[in-house]
Amino acid sequence: MTVSLAASVPVAPSGGPSGSPSGDQRARYRPTVFPSRDTLVDTRADGTVLLRCATPPGDLTQHGLPEFLPHWAARRGALPVFRERDARGEWRSLGWADLWLQVQAVGAALLEMGLGQDRPLMLLSGNSIEQAVLLLAAEYVGVPTAPVSPAYSLLSRDFARLRSVAELVPPAAVFVQSAAPFERAIAALACADAPVIAVEGATDGATEGQVAWSQLAATELTPARLRRLAEAHAAIRPEQPGRILFTSGSTGTPKGVALSYRNLAAVATYFADTYAALTGRQPAFLCWLPWHHGLGGVLSLSRTVVLGGTHHIDDGRPLPGQFERTVRNLREVSPAIFTSVPSAWTMLAAELERDPALAASLFANAVNFSYGGASLPRDVWDRIHRAAEATVGERIAFCSGLACTETSGMGIYCTQPTDQTGNVGVPMPGCEVKLVPLEGGDGRYEIRMRGPFVFAGYVKRPDLTAAAFDDEGYFCLGDAVRLANPADPACGVTFAGRVVEDFKLTNGTWVRTGAVRLGLVEQCAPLITDAVICGHDHDYLAALAWPNLAACRRLAPELADADAQTLVRHPVVVHAIRERLKGGSAGASLAVRRVLLMAEPPSIDANEIADKGYVNQAATRARRAHLVDELFQTEPAPHVACAS
């Protein structure tokens, strides 16, 4: 075994493609707020690499997010902590002092409703100020919360996944922002004894089985209730579940991930320690990421509460017709950190290039950017940097990481500017990483983690829990990585796809789906936003892909007003894709020979895409098997772009 010590992810000189500086010119990056930390490296005889941060986790007097509230209520008072658009499009706000009062009032009401460790609360609707209050109130009094994807209630026809969730975590109460849209879903849950808490559509005692939010928020904090609040909070144990999130993976069957109070405290500790430099001001954040996922509901919320920031709930999404709302919000909000999925950054690059006011707002106060869910194409990376240099004279570092719901959204993170796209960094304090060599001889490793933020197991599934951990207690994420610098593992790792997504062609060649997908998106930039790689039981690769509608419409004047169905079959668009395929020079395992564009976006309800934007390759191929068949016809249809 060899042991080495090196600094985490050094700054690399900029250089190379798309007009970025090269030679003696060095790109100037705005300083980040991250402290400098070293990474310890152990290498075993079998090639396994162990990484851990040389700095231990910080110490906190707070044991969870609610314990930060009185601190910031005293210092920030009426300053806003949560803001969201109302029906008129105006910002409505909740201040720090009012948040602390509402958390106590709602917490007291939850206890009086009989909720507790064995009687959890299920949340069916999306991000809102009221949901933020409810999550914090429940955490304060020891009531586990189970946020569920709204798609399970609003898009589903049979509510099968919603019922599966309720079987894992039978709710003692249900929360919705508005009662009417969720009536069918609530009926499907068949939880007659579980009251429904509704912000809209319920009135005090007027509707049987419903409780108005206003009633909870107005609960009087009598001395008796304050004593019960204190007793309930003091009774919480670190190993008890505080939040239960659901992940379906490739099967479509929800798995309950119970995050304990110890896990949630580890997240709070990380933000208090690593981002301490931001607490001197009130940092602004704008985020659409859903709170039923770890990235949005654990990391994003924790960051705001721990740092005393202002969290603007973005009503936009990285989808046609909805991204305009994000652009509007970014013109008004200058975030300290802006995090989104690569498809959003792709859309944002085009907006920044034509909207100086948007660029000025986005770059004004940013200390770093971040992305997750998939790799960021190099073309997009360069365009964002060029826009920053043109606007503020310096680049803003892209800092990305690798984690999952089971690790509370924590794990490894790239904290320093680097010109290498896809570097997801090194272990955070308290995280231990094991890199196990994968077969194929191409330098890939399976990544595994352990630490105080890793969950203890899946709800009611001891079989899945046992399979998820190796014999040393490391959680197996199912992801593959490569060393950014094989000679120095402390320089970080790059994401190399999902291990379960890889397959072999009939000639025996391994296909690394993640790398092929990213290469295709870059090769066809900016005409496609994402792709599903196909080739199982075939001797060459093809792909289903989603078009970038705006970019496709710019190909010809007659396409300016064309809809998606017209664009994906239009000869001009197909020809443009064909020409980009012909420009590829990769080997057999990387070259995509055919592409079929799809007008129908990926379906959340069909498990084709997660709310955070990651496309489920297997589920999409299965659901669209008829399109896969089209790709491999001996004589392909005219709307299939072929390299030869």
XYZ file of C-alpha atoms in Angstrom:
644
model
C 0.000 0.000 0.000
C 1.295 3.460 -0.892
C 0.258 6.672 0.821
C 0.530 10.196 -0.556
C -0.641 13.679 0.362
C -1.540 16.317 -2.213
C -3.629 19.445 -2.543
C -7.160 19.153 -3.871
C -7.804 19.854 -7.559
C -5.236 22.518 -8.500
C -6.150 25.402 -10.782
C -5.331 24.525 -14.365
C -4.378 27.041 -17.040
C -7.085 27.718 -19.542
C -6.420 26.823 -23.097
C -7.711 25.228 -26.218
C -11.070 25.109 -27.911
C -13.689 27.706 -28.735
C -11.531 30.770 -28.404
C -10.431 30.334 -24.796
C -7.015 31.772 -23.846
C -3.953 29.653 -24.473
C -0.159 29.830 -24.331
C 1.061 32.463 -21.870
C -2.452 33.774 -21.399
C -4.083 32.451 -18.263
C -7.801 32.753 -17.617
C -8.490 34.799 -14.506
C -11.033 33.260 -12.177
C -12.968 35.089 -9.507
C -11.833 33.688 -6.136
C -14.043 31.010 -4.627
C -14.864 30.877 -0.906
C -13.632 27.345 -0.313
C -10.852 26.719 2.209
C -7.781 24.897 0.942
C -7.758 21.244 1.962
C -5.506 18.278 1.320
C -6.491 14.818 0.160
C -4.963 11.636 1.546
C -4.415 8.817 -0.971
C -3.913 5.121 -0.207
C -3.276 2.649 -3.015
C -3.793 -1.061 -2.400
C -1.938 -3.873 -4.104
C -5.030 -4.856 -6.110
C -5.268 -1.377 -7.641
C -8.026 -0.107 -5.357
C -7.560 3.564 -4.500
C -8.747 5.061 -1.196
C -9.284 8.812 -0.864
C -10.203 10.897 2.159
C -10.007 14.510 3.193
C -7.138 15.305 5.543
C -9.361 17.852 7.343
C -11.942 16.365 9.725
C -15.527 17.681 9.754
C -16.116 20.859 11.734
C -17.861 21.034 15.098
C -21.339 22.515 15.444
C -23.395 23.427 18.472
C -26.497 23.069 16.282
C -27.761 19.529 15.687
C -30.071 20.319 12.787
C -31.438 23.064 10.578
C -34.175 24.319 12.954
C -31.532 25.176 15.548
C -30.110 27.821 13.190
C -33.440 29.656 13.081
C -33.311 31.557 16.400
C -29.759 32.649 15.565
C -30.711 34.179 12.228
C -34.079 35.420 13.473
C -32.217 37.557 16.017
C -29.703 38.855 13.467
C -31.722 39.077 10.242
C -35.184 39.791 11.668
C -37.527 40.912 8.906
C -35.040 40.281 6.109
C -36.407 37.599 3.745
C -35.384 33.973 3.983
C -37.835 32.511 1.417
C -39.325 34.239 -1.600
C -41.565 32.949 -4.395
C -43.780 34.359 -7.141
C -47.461 34.793 -6.391
C -50.339 34.416 -8.866
C -49.689 37.927 -10.172
C -46.009 37.250 -10.717
C -44.894 39.385 -7.779
C -42.455 38.186 -5.142
C -43.966 37.256 -1.796
C -41.595 36.820 1.132
C -41.227 35.302 4.577
C -38.742 36.905 6.969
C -36.392 35.153 9.353
C -38.199 36.159 12.534
C -41.584 35.119 11.145
C -40.105 31.846 9.915
C -38.941 30.948 13.419
C -42.346 31.782 14.893
C -44.189 29.774 12.225
C -41.892 26.759 12.634
C -42.705 26.656 16.346
C -46.443 27.185 15.775
C -46.698 24.543 13.055
C -44.499 22.147 15.048
C -46.844 22.460 18.005
C -49.842 21.824 15.741
C -48.244 18.685 14.261
C -47.739 17.268 17.742
C -51.368 17.946 18.612
C -52.419 16.155 15.438
C -50.681 13.069 16.834
C -47.735 12.995 14.435
C -44.396 11.627 15.617
C -41.553 9.242 14.823
C -43.956 6.417 13.919
C -46.544 8.712 12.328
C -44.865 10.553 9.431
C -46.039 13.386 7.220
C -46.246 12.970 3.424
C -45.872 15.979 1.095
C -47.339 15.641 -2.391
C -46.909 19.109 -3.931
C -43.854 21.033 -5.094
C -41.584 23.680 -3.605
C -43.292 26.515 -1.741
C -42.770 28.797 1.252
C -45.319 26.802 3.233
C -43.595 23.526 2.439
C -40.285 24.974 3.651
C -41.907 25.939 6.952
C -43.478 22.498 7.261
C -40.230 20.630 6.596
C -38.409 22.659 9.238
C -41.260 22.391 11.753
C -41.488 18.619 11.388
C -37.721 18.262 11.723
C -37.804 20.396 14.877
C -40.300 18.151 16.671
C -39.113 14.760 15.395
C -41.762 14.054 12.733
C -40.295 12.287 9.666
C -41.311 13.919 6.391
C -41.721 12.095 3.095
C -41.669 14.518 0.136
C -42.981 12.806 -3.010
C -42.582 13.813 -6.642
C -45.703 15.786 -7.667
C -45.638 13.808 -10.914
C -46.770 10.728 -8.980
C -49.996 12.595 -8.179
C -50.539 14.967 -11.089
C -49.312 13.052 -14.157
C -49.998 9.455 -13.256
C -53.127 7.651 -14.415
C -52.997 4.636 -12.135
C -51.096 6.160 -9.154
C -49.131 2.919 -8.863
C -45.919 4.575 -7.702
C -47.763 6.831 -5.284
C -49.424 3.812 -3.691
C -46.044 2.055 -3.529
C -44.649 5.033 -1.627
C -47.573 4.965 0.810
C -47.030 1.246 1.425
C -43.435 1.951 2.420
C -44.304 5.007 4.512
C -47.989 5.046 5.553
C -48.757 8.727 6.175
C -50.428 10.026 9.323
C -51.116 13.294 7.481
C -50.718 14.605 3.935
C -49.711 18.089 2.780
C -50.659 19.759 -0.512
C -50.335 23.356 -1.609
C -53.743 23.298 -3.284
C -56.388 20.691 -2.529
C -58.223 20.470 -5.841
C -55.424 19.208 -8.159
C -54.581 16.395 -5.724
C -58.091 15.096 -5.007
C -57.753 11.974 -7.187
C -54.302 11.165 -5.845
C -55.419 11.524 -2.240
C -58.376 9.267 -2.937
C -56.017 6.702 -4.466
C -53.941 6.697 -1.278
C -56.986 5.425 0.627
C -55.703 6.913 3.880
C -59.049 7.840 5.354
C -57.623 8.530 8.806
C -54.880 10.842 7.535
C -55.934 14.511 7.533
C -54.989 16.619 4.515
C -53.224 19.890 5.244
C -53.923 22.336 2.395
C -52.765 25.911 1.881
C -55.505 26.527 -0.672
C -58.887 24.831 -0.859
C -59.396 24.010 2.821
C -61.028 26.136 5.469
C -60.964 25.860 9.229
C -63.075 22.830 10.023
C -65.309 23.347 7.000
C -64.076 20.382 5.025
C -64.093 16.947 6.607
C -60.624 15.434 6.782
C -58.904 18.678 5.772
C -56.943 21.194 7.807
C -56.282 24.718 6.573
C -52.655 25.817 6.639
C -53.728 29.101 8.179
C -55.025 27.166 11.165
C -51.649 25.498 11.752
C -49.641 28.689 11.270
C -51.872 30.551 13.750
C -51.402 28.031 16.580
C -50.904 30.006 19.788
C -47.599 29.311 21.501
C -48.851 28.875 25.038
C -46.446 27.907 27.849
C -47.776 24.336 27.706
C -47.169 24.087 23.982
C -43.692 25.563 24.297
C -42.852 22.942 26.943
C -44.089 20.161 24.695
C -42.074 21.581 21.784
C -38.928 21.559 23.894
C -39.570 18.023 25.130
C -40.220 16.691 21.626
C -37.081 18.342 20.294
C -34.939 17.063 23.169
C -36.208 13.515 22.620
C -34.828 13.290 19.056
C -32.021 10.758 18.629
C -29.344 11.001 15.894
C -30.209 7.608 14.391
C -33.908 8.415 13.957
C -35.208 9.239 10.457
C -35.771 12.925 9.763
C -36.462 12.832 6.037
C -37.488 9.967 3.762
C -36.744 10.494 0.091
C -37.667 8.175 -2.754
C -35.511 7.013 -5.612
C -36.698 4.648 -8.326
C -33.467 3.944 -10.174
C -33.920 1.876 -13.323
C -36.803 -0.251 -12.038
C -39.447 2.436 -11.612
C -40.327 1.004 -8.186
C -39.757 3.605 -5.460
C -37.167 2.865 -2.816
C -37.425 4.707 0.479
C -34.157 6.348 1.550
C -34.340 7.183 5.244
C -32.017 10.084 6.055
C -31.358 10.258 9.767
C -30.848 13.294 11.949
C -27.159 12.343 11.976
C -27.124 12.494 8.171
C -28.877 15.876 8.104
C -26.551 17.259 10.775
C -23.539 16.187 8.687
C -24.886 18.257 5.775
C -25.372 21.292 8.016
C -21.847 20.871 9.383
C -20.403 20.860 5.876
C -22.083 24.101 4.860
C -21.264 25.878 8.124
C -17.612 24.913 7.763
C -16.977 25.084 4.028
C -19.055 28.172 3.208
C -18.287 30.128 6.388
C -17.059 33.079 4.298
C -20.624 33.705 3.036
C -22.203 34.144 6.455
C -20.951 37.717 6.747
C -23.432 38.781 4.083
C -26.879 37.503 3.252
C -26.219 35.439 0.111
C -29.016 35.165 -2.430
C -29.912 31.887 -4.102
C -32.289 31.047 -6.950
C -33.160 27.390 -7.345
C -35.842 25.271 -9.052
C -34.452 21.871 -8.029
C -37.250 19.820 -6.407
C -37.250 19.290 -2.666
C -38.124 15.609 -2.923
C -34.558 15.048 -4.209
C -31.387 15.328 -2.159
C -29.788 18.086 -4.229
C -32.730 20.454 -3.919
C -34.426 19.353 -0.711
C -31.391 18.647 1.443
C -28.422 20.583 0.037
C -30.170 23.659 -1.332
C -32.393 24.184 1.716
C -29.560 23.447 4.142
C -27.299 25.949 2.423
C -29.863 28.741 2.794
C -30.711 28.053 6.437
C -27.154 27.443 7.636
C -25.724 30.516 5.885
C -28.601 32.836 6.724
C -29.336 33.457 3.046
C -32.358 34.303 0.941
C -33.781 31.417 -1.062
C -35.748 32.438 -4.155
C -37.951 29.578 -5.354
C -37.553 29.531 -9.126
C -40.870 28.926 -10.891
C -39.031 28.113 -14.124
C -37.744 24.800 -15.428
C -35.182 23.859 -18.104
C -37.998 23.115 -20.546
C -39.376 24.975 -23.588
C -41.978 27.489 -22.488
C -40.816 27.398 -18.858
C -37.169 28.432 -18.982
C -38.233 31.990 -19.743
C -39.332 32.256 -16.108
C -35.861 31.330 -14.904
C -34.384 33.982 -17.196
C -36.803 36.581 -15.801
C -35.883 35.623 -12.260
C -32.150 35.772 -12.953
C -32.538 39.319 -14.237
C -33.842 40.245 -10.770
C -31.796 37.927 -8.549
C -27.986 37.897 -8.544
C -27.188 34.555 -6.890
C -24.039 33.875 -4.901
C -24.137 30.306 -6.214
C -26.239 29.122 -9.116
C -26.808 25.399 -9.516
C -28.730 23.630 -12.259
C -28.660 20.683 -14.620
C -26.603 20.742 -17.856
C -29.678 21.196 -20.064
C -30.436 24.429 -18.201
C -26.885 25.676 -18.673
C -27.216 24.891 -22.394
C -30.309 27.071 -22.616
C -28.745 29.762 -20.451
C -25.637 30.022 -22.643
C -27.745 31.171 -25.599
C -29.629 33.697 -23.435
C -26.416 35.163 -21.999
C -24.984 35.674 -25.480
C -27.881 37.889 -26.503
C -28.923 39.532 -23.215
C -26.258 41.746 -21.560
C -28.589 42.666 -18.684
C -29.082 38.991 -17.818
C -25.332 38.384 -17.966
C -24.643 41.362 -15.711
C -27.076 40.069 -13.091
C -25.899 36.441 -13.196
C -22.192 37.260 -12.933
C -22.444 40.180 -10.489
C -22.229 38.333 -7.155
C -21.454 34.734 -8.123
C -18.683 32.986 -6.213
C -19.139 29.762 -8.137
C -21.500 27.901 -10.445
C -22.467 24.268 -10.155
C -24.139 21.557 -12.192
C -25.347 18.050 -11.503
C -27.328 15.149 -12.919
C -25.074 14.675 -15.956
C -21.853 15.952 -17.523
C -21.653 19.482 -18.896
C -20.742 19.657 -22.623
C -17.479 21.483 -23.349
C -19.172 23.821 -25.801
C -21.520 25.078 -23.083
C -18.667 25.368 -20.565
C -16.679 27.591 -22.948
C -19.645 29.772 -23.895
C -20.495 30.516 -20.264
C -16.881 31.426 -19.553
C -16.679 33.700 -22.605
C -19.864 35.468 -21.524
C -18.420 35.999 -18.042
C -15.136 37.351 -19.369
C -16.981 39.732 -21.691
C -19.243 40.925 -18.866
C -17.103 41.099 -15.707
C -13.604 40.441 -17.036
C -13.126 37.125 -15.249
C -14.470 33.596 -15.183
C -16.689 32.082 -12.528
C -15.559 28.614 -11.457
C -17.778 25.658 -12.299
C -17.747 23.438 -9.211
C -19.451 20.083 -9.524
C -19.603 16.950 -7.452
C -20.781 13.373 -7.327
C -23.270 12.113 -4.770
C -26.747 10.613 -4.573
C -29.869 10.520 -2.446
C -28.425 7.735 -0.288
C -25.452 9.958 0.607
C -27.664 12.945 1.505
C -26.396 14.687 -1.616
C -22.871 14.698 -0.124
C -19.694 12.956 -1.228
C -17.021 14.414 -3.474
C -16.846 17.957 -4.808
C -14.552 20.019 -7.011
C -13.958 23.248 -5.090
C -11.340 25.011 -7.206
C -11.312 26.471 -10.725
C -10.133 23.996 -13.319
C -10.156 23.954 -17.090
C -10.978 20.261 -17.149
C -14.682 19.732 -17.685
C -16.252 16.911 -15.765
C -13.915 16.974 -12.765
C -16.186 16.139 -9.828
C -13.479 16.578 -7.240
C -12.247 14.883 -4.099
C -13.825 13.804 -0.799
C -15.486 16.358 1.469
C -14.455 16.371 5.142
C -15.711 13.146 6.721
C -16.086 11.325 3.406
C -14.076 8.222 2.597
C -14.008 7.077 -1.032
C -13.051 3.695 -2.436
C -12.249 3.405 -6.143
C -12.446 -0.205 -7.355
C -10.919 -0.905 -10.811
C -13.430 -1.997 -13.451
C -12.763 -4.572 -16.131
C -11.936 -3.368 -19.612
C -8.530 -1.852 -18.954
C -9.633 1.690 -19.762
C -8.829 3.263 -16.402
C -12.340 3.344 -15.020
C -13.239 2.718 -11.394
C -16.455 1.967 -9.568
C -16.845 4.595 -6.835
C -18.024 3.754 -3.307
C -18.437 5.981 -0.225
C -18.829 5.897 3.518
C -19.196 8.661 6.089
C -21.639 10.285 8.537
C -23.904 11.466 5.720
C -24.481 7.980 4.218
C -27.891 6.493 4.978
C -28.307 3.334 7.032
C -30.628 1.479 4.670
C -33.749 1.362 2.515
C -37.140 1.428 4.201
C -38.531 -2.105 4.613
C -35.999 -3.534 2.131
C -33.195 -5.287 4.020
C -32.337 -7.191 0.841
C -31.620 -3.996 -1.089
C -29.753 -2.574 1.883
C -27.459 -5.599 2.106
C -26.722 -5.436 -1.622
C -25.968 -1.700 -1.494
C -22.953 -1.941 0.846
C -19.687 -3.823 0.414
C -17.975 -5.837 3.118
C -16.135 -2.774 4.421
C -19.302 -0.703 4.821
C -18.861 1.431 1.700
C -22.057 2.348 -0.148
C -21.928 1.361 -3.822
C -23.272 4.266 -5.904
C -23.318 2.401 -9.225
C -21.294 5.172 -10.877
C -18.009 4.941 -12.744
C -15.191 7.503 -12.607
C -11.714 8.053 -13.994
C -8.771 9.718 -12.309
C -8.382 13.264 -13.634
C -4.621 12.737 -13.379
C -3.684 9.034 -13.198
C -0.326 9.985 -11.708
C -1.964 11.877 -8.841
C -5.384 10.682 -7.587
C -5.593 13.738 -5.306
C -6.306 15.857 -8.406
C -9.848 14.508 -8.436
C -11.928 12.227 -10.604
C -14.140 12.660 -13.650
C -17.568 11.135 -14.049
C -17.531 8.183 -16.477
C -21.172 7.121 -16.562
C -23.404 4.681 -14.753
C -21.894 1.214 -14.422
C -25.275 -0.410 -15.083
C -25.736 1.558 -18.323
C -22.677 0.113 -20.057
C -23.124 -2.682 -22.568
C -21.297 -4.602 -25.279
C -21.837 -4.566 -29.025
C -22.169 -7.906 -30.791
C -18.475 -7.648 -31.721
C -17.585 -7.634 -28.003
C -16.674 -3.952 -27.769
C -17.600 -2.295 -24.488
C -19.764 0.816 -24.861
C -19.331 3.387 -22.107
C -22.752 4.964 -22.407
C -22.027 8.088 -20.376
C -18.997 9.044 -22.461
C -20.759 8.281 -25.736
C -23.788 10.340 -24.756
C -21.674 13.356 -23.811
C -19.573 13.014 -26.969
C -22.682 12.921 -29.154
C -24.218 15.997 -27.491
C -20.956 17.898 -28.023
C -20.577 16.646 -31.599
C -24.087 17.762 -32.521
C -24.015 20.999 -30.497
C -26.141 23.005 -30.297
C -28.823 20.998 -32.105
C -29.554 18.369 -29.439
C -29.954 18.650 -25.673
C -29.741 15.005 -24.606
C -29.594 11.514 -26.045
C -30.250 7.851 -25.336
C -27.560 5.519 -26.652
C -28.740 2.343 -28.405
C -26.868 -0.677 -29.695
C -27.630 -3.695 -27.541
C -27.508 -6.808 -29.745
C -26.192 -4.775 -32.691
C -22.752 -4.204 -34.166
C -22.889 -0.383 -34.246
C -24.259 2.491 -32.194
C -27.277 4.692 -32.795
C -29.142 7.169 -30.643
C -32.517 8.658 -29.880
C -32.148 12.369 -29.183
C -34.125 15.406 -28.126
C -33.710 18.535 -30.239
C -32.741 21.975 -29.028
C -35.792 23.614 -30.582
C -34.393 27.132 -30.607
C -31.157 26.045 -32.314
C -33.000 23.936 -34.891
C -35.315 26.828 -35.766
C -32.293 28.997 -36.518
C -31.140 26.605 -39.256
C -33.470 28.100 -41.871
C -35.984 30.982 -42.092
C -38.860 28.620 -42.837
C -38.281 26.848 -39.508
C -38.682 29.950 -37.350
C -42.193 29.048 -36.211
C -42.067 25.271 -36.690
C -43.303 23.035 -33.878
C -41.329 20.127 -32.455
C -43.060 17.490 -34.563
C -42.200 19.372 -37.747
C -38.608 20.055 -36.735
C -37.631 16.465 -35.909
C -38.576 15.284 -39.413
C -37.635 18.342 -41.433
C -34.959 17.609 -44.096
C -32.930 20.696 -43.123
C -32.659 19.548 -39.509
C -31.978 15.918 -40.414
C -29.273 17.045 -42.857
C -27.618 19.218 -40.199
C -27.468 16.278 -37.786
C -26.166 14.027 -40.560
C -23.315 16.426 -41.330
C -22.273 16.517 -37.687
C -22.275 12.726 -37.513
C -20.031 12.579 -40.550
C -17.570 14.862 -38.779
C -16.978 12.315 -36.017
C -13.757 10.334 -35.952
C -14.176 8.101 -32.912
C -13.615 4.368 -32.908
C -16.259 1.673 -33.112
C -17.141 1.856 -29.439
C -17.715 5.627 -29.543
C -19.041 6.461 -33.007
C -22.801 6.961 -33.246
C -23.831 6.203 -36.808
C -27.521 7.095 -36.699
C -29.698 9.584 -34.796
C -33.478 9.828 -34.645
C -34.862 13.038 -33.153
C -37.922 12.842 -30.905
C -40.639 15.462 -30.480
C -42.085 13.990 -27.283
C -40.054 15.115 -24.252
C -38.911 12.536 -21.705
C -41.705 11.461 -19.380
C -41.309 11.772 -15.623
C -44.332 9.545 -15.039
C -42.828 6.792 -17.202
C -39.523 7.042 -15.293
C -37.711 8.283 -18.410
C -36.302 11.269 -16.567
C -35.841 12.325 -12.970
C -37.111 15.704 -11.831
C -33.514 16.884 -11.597
C -32.950 16.110 -15.284
C -31.085 12.784 -15.466
C -32.347 10.604 -18.320
C -32.947 6.943 -17.527
C -31.427 5.248 -20.553
C -32.941 1.793 -20.000
C -36.457 3.040 -19.263
C -36.461 5.291 -22.329
C -35.268 2.522 -24.638
C -37.942 0.193 -23.288
C -40.772 2.707 -23.604
C -39.688 3.785 -27.083
C -38.708 0.379 -28.408
C -40.506 1.086 -31.692
C -38.188 4.051 -32.289
C -35.149 1.951 -31.455
C -36.312 -0.512 -34.098
C -36.489 2.334 -36.613
C -32.859 3.198 -35.934
C -31.630 -0.236 -36.952
C -33.704 -0.859 -40.070
C -31.665 -2.006 -43.077
C -33.144 0.878 -45.058
C -33.704 3.671 -42.524
C -36.514 6.186 -42.943
C -35.675 9.668 -44.334
C -36.048 11.267 -40.912
C -33.233 9.113 -39.464
C -29.908 10.959 -39.754
C -27.194 8.551 -40.921
C -23.448 9.137 -40.987
C -23.109 7.049 -44.116
